[in-house]
CSV table of C-alpha atoms in Angstrom, one decimal:
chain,number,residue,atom,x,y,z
A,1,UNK,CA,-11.5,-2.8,-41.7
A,2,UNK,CA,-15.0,-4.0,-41.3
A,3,UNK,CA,-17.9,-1.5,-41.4
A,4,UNK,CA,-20.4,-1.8,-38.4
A,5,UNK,CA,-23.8,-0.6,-39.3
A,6,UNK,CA,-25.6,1.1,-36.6
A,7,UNK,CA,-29.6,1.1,-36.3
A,8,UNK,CA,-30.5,3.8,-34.0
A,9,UNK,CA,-33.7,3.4,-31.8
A,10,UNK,CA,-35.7,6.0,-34.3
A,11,UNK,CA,-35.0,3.9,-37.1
A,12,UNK,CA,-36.0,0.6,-35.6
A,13,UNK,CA,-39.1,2.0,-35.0
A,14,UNK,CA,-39.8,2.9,-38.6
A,15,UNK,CA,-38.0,-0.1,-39.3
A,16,UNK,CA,-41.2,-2.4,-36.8
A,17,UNK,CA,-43.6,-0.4,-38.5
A,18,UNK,CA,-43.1,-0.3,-42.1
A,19,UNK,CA,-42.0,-4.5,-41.6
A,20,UNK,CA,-45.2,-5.6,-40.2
A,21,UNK,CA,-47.9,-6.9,-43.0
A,22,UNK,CA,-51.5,-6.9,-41.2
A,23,UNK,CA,-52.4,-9.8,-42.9
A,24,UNK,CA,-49.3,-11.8,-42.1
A,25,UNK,CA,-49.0,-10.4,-38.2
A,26,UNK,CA,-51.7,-9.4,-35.6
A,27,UNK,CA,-51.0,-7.0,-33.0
A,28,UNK,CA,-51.9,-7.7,-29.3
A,29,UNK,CA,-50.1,-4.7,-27.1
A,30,UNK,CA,-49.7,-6.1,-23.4
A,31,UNK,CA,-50.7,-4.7,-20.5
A,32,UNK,CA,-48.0,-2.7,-18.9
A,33,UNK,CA,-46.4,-3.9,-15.5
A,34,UNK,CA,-48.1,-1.4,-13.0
A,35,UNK,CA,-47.7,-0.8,-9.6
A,36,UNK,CA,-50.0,-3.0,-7.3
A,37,UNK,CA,-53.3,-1.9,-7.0
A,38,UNK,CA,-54.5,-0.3,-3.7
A,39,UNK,CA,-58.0,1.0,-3.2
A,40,UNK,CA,-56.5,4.5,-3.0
A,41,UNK,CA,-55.1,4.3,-6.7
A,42,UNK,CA,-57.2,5.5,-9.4
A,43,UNK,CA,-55.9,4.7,-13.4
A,44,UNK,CA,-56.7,6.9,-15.7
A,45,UNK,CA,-57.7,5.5,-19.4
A,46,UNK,CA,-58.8,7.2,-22.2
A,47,UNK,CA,-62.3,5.1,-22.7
A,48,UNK,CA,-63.4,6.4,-18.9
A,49,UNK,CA,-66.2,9.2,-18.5
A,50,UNK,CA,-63.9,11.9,-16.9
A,51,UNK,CA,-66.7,13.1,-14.9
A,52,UNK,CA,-67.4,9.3,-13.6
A,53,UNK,CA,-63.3,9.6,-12.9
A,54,UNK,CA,-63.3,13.0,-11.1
A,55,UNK,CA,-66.8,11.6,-9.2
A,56,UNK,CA,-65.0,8.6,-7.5
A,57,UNK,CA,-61.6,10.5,-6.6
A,58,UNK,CA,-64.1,12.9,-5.3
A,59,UNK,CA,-65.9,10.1,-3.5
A,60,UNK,CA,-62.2,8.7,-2.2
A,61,UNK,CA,-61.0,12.0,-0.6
A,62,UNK,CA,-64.1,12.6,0.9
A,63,UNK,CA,-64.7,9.3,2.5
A,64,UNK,CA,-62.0,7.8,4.0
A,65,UNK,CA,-58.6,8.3,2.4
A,66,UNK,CA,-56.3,11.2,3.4
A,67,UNK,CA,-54.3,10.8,-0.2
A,68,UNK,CA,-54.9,9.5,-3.5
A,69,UNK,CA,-53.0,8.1,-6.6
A,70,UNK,CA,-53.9,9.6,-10.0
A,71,UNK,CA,-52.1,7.3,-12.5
A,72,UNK,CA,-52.2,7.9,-16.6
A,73,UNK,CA,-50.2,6.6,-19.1
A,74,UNK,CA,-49.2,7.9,-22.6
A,75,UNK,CA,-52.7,9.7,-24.0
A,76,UNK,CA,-54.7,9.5,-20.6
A,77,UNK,CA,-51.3,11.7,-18.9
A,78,UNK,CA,-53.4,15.0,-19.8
A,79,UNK,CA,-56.5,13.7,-18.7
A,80,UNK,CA,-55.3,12.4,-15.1
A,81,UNK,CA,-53.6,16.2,-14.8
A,82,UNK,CA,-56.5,17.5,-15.6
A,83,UNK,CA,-58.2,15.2,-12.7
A,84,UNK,CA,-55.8,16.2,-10.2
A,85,UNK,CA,-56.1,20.1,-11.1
A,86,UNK,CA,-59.7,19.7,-11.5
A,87,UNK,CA,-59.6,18.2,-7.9
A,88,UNK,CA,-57.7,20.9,-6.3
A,89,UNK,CA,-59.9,23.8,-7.7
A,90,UNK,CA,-62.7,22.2,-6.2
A,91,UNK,CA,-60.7,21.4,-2.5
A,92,UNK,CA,-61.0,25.1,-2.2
A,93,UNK,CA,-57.6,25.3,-0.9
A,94,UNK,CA,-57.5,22.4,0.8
A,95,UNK,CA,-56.2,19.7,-1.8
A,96,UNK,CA,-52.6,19.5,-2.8
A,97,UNK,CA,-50.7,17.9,-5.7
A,98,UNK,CA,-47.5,16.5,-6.4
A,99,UNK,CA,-46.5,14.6,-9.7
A,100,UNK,CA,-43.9,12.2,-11.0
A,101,UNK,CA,-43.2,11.1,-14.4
A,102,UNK,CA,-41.3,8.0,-15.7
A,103,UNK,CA,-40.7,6.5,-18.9
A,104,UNK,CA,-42.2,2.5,-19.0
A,105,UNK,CA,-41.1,0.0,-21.3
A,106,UNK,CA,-44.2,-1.7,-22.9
A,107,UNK,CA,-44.1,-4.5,-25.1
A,108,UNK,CA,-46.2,-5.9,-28.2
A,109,UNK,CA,-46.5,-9.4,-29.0
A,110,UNK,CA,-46.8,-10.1,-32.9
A,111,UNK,CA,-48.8,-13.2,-33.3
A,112,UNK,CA,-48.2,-14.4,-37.3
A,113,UNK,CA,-51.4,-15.6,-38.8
A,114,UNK,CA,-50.2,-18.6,-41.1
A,115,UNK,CA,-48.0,-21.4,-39.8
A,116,UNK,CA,-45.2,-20.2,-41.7
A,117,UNK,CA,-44.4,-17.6,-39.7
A,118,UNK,CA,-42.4,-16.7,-36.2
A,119,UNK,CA,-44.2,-15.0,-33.4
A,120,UNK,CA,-42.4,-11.6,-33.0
A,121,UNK,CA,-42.2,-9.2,-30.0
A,122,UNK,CA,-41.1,-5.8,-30.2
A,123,UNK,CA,-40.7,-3.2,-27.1
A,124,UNK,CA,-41.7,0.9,-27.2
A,125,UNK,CA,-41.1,2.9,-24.8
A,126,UNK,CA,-43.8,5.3,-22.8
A,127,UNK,CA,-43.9,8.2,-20.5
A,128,UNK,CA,-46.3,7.9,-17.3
A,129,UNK,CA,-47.5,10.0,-14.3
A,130,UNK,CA,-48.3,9.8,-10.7
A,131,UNK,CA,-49.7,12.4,-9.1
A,132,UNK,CA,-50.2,12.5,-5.5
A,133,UNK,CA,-53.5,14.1,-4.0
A,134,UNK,CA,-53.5,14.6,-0.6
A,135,UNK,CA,-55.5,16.7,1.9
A,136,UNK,CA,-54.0,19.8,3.9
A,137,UNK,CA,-55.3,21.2,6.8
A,138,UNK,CA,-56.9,24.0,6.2
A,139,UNK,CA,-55.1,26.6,8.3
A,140,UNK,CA,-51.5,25.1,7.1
A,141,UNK,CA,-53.7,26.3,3.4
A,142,UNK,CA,-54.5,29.6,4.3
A,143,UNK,CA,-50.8,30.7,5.6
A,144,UNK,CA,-49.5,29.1,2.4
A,145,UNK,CA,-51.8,31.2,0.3
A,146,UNK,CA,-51.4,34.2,2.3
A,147,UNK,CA,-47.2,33.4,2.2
A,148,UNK,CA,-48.0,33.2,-1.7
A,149,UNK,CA,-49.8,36.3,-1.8
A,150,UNK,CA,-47.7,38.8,0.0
């Protein structure tokens, strides 16, 4: 009988880390295949002021859109809940949420330095959010509350 050695995902991981030199690889993480882009989606990142981020979901809302997309992936997932909640605190009742989450398969191209090396890709996986926030009317709000409250 032949033994089979198994390599779970957890190892393979360790496994891409520990086996990748800097000097003999350089990292370039791709961007992640996203949902098209409409002009009522808003992705969250990290690098982003949150207050520029709250401003123009602010500015959406109020204009012309009924709903919104809040989108954040890995790290920026707290900070796009915190825009959503942040944006129904300030709706005064009239701004409601609704999330999603998902995991996303991203994948990192290793680009070897010297000739003598292959090119490598390796693929992680991510979670993700989508949170929906969309106008009520106001008096659908107030029974809700009230229905809450008693």
């Amino acid at each position: 009988m032949a033994s089979e050695i198994v390599i779970t995902e957890k190892e393979e991981n360790k496994k891409f880390k520990g086996d990748v030199d800097g000097e003999e690889y350089r990292l370039r993480k791709r961007l992640p295949v996203c949902c098209p882009k409409r002009k009522n989606d808003v992705y969250v990142s990290q690098k982003t002021n949150f207050k520029a981020q709250v401003s123009r979901c602010n500015k959406l809302l109020s204009t012309s859109y009924s709903e919104i997309f809040v989108h954040g992936l890995g790290l920026a997932i707290d900070r796009a809940i915190n825009i959503a909640l942040q944006l129904k605190a300030t709706g005064l009742g009239t701004i409601e949420v609704s999330a999603t989450t998902e995991t996303v398969e991203l994948t990192d191209d290793l680009i070897a330095v010297n000739g003598e090396l292959e090119d490598r890709t390796h693929t992680r996986n991510t979670s993700a959010i989508h949170i929906r926030v969309y106008k009520v009317d106001r008096i659908d709000a107030l029974k809700t509350n009230a229905a809450i409250q008693s």
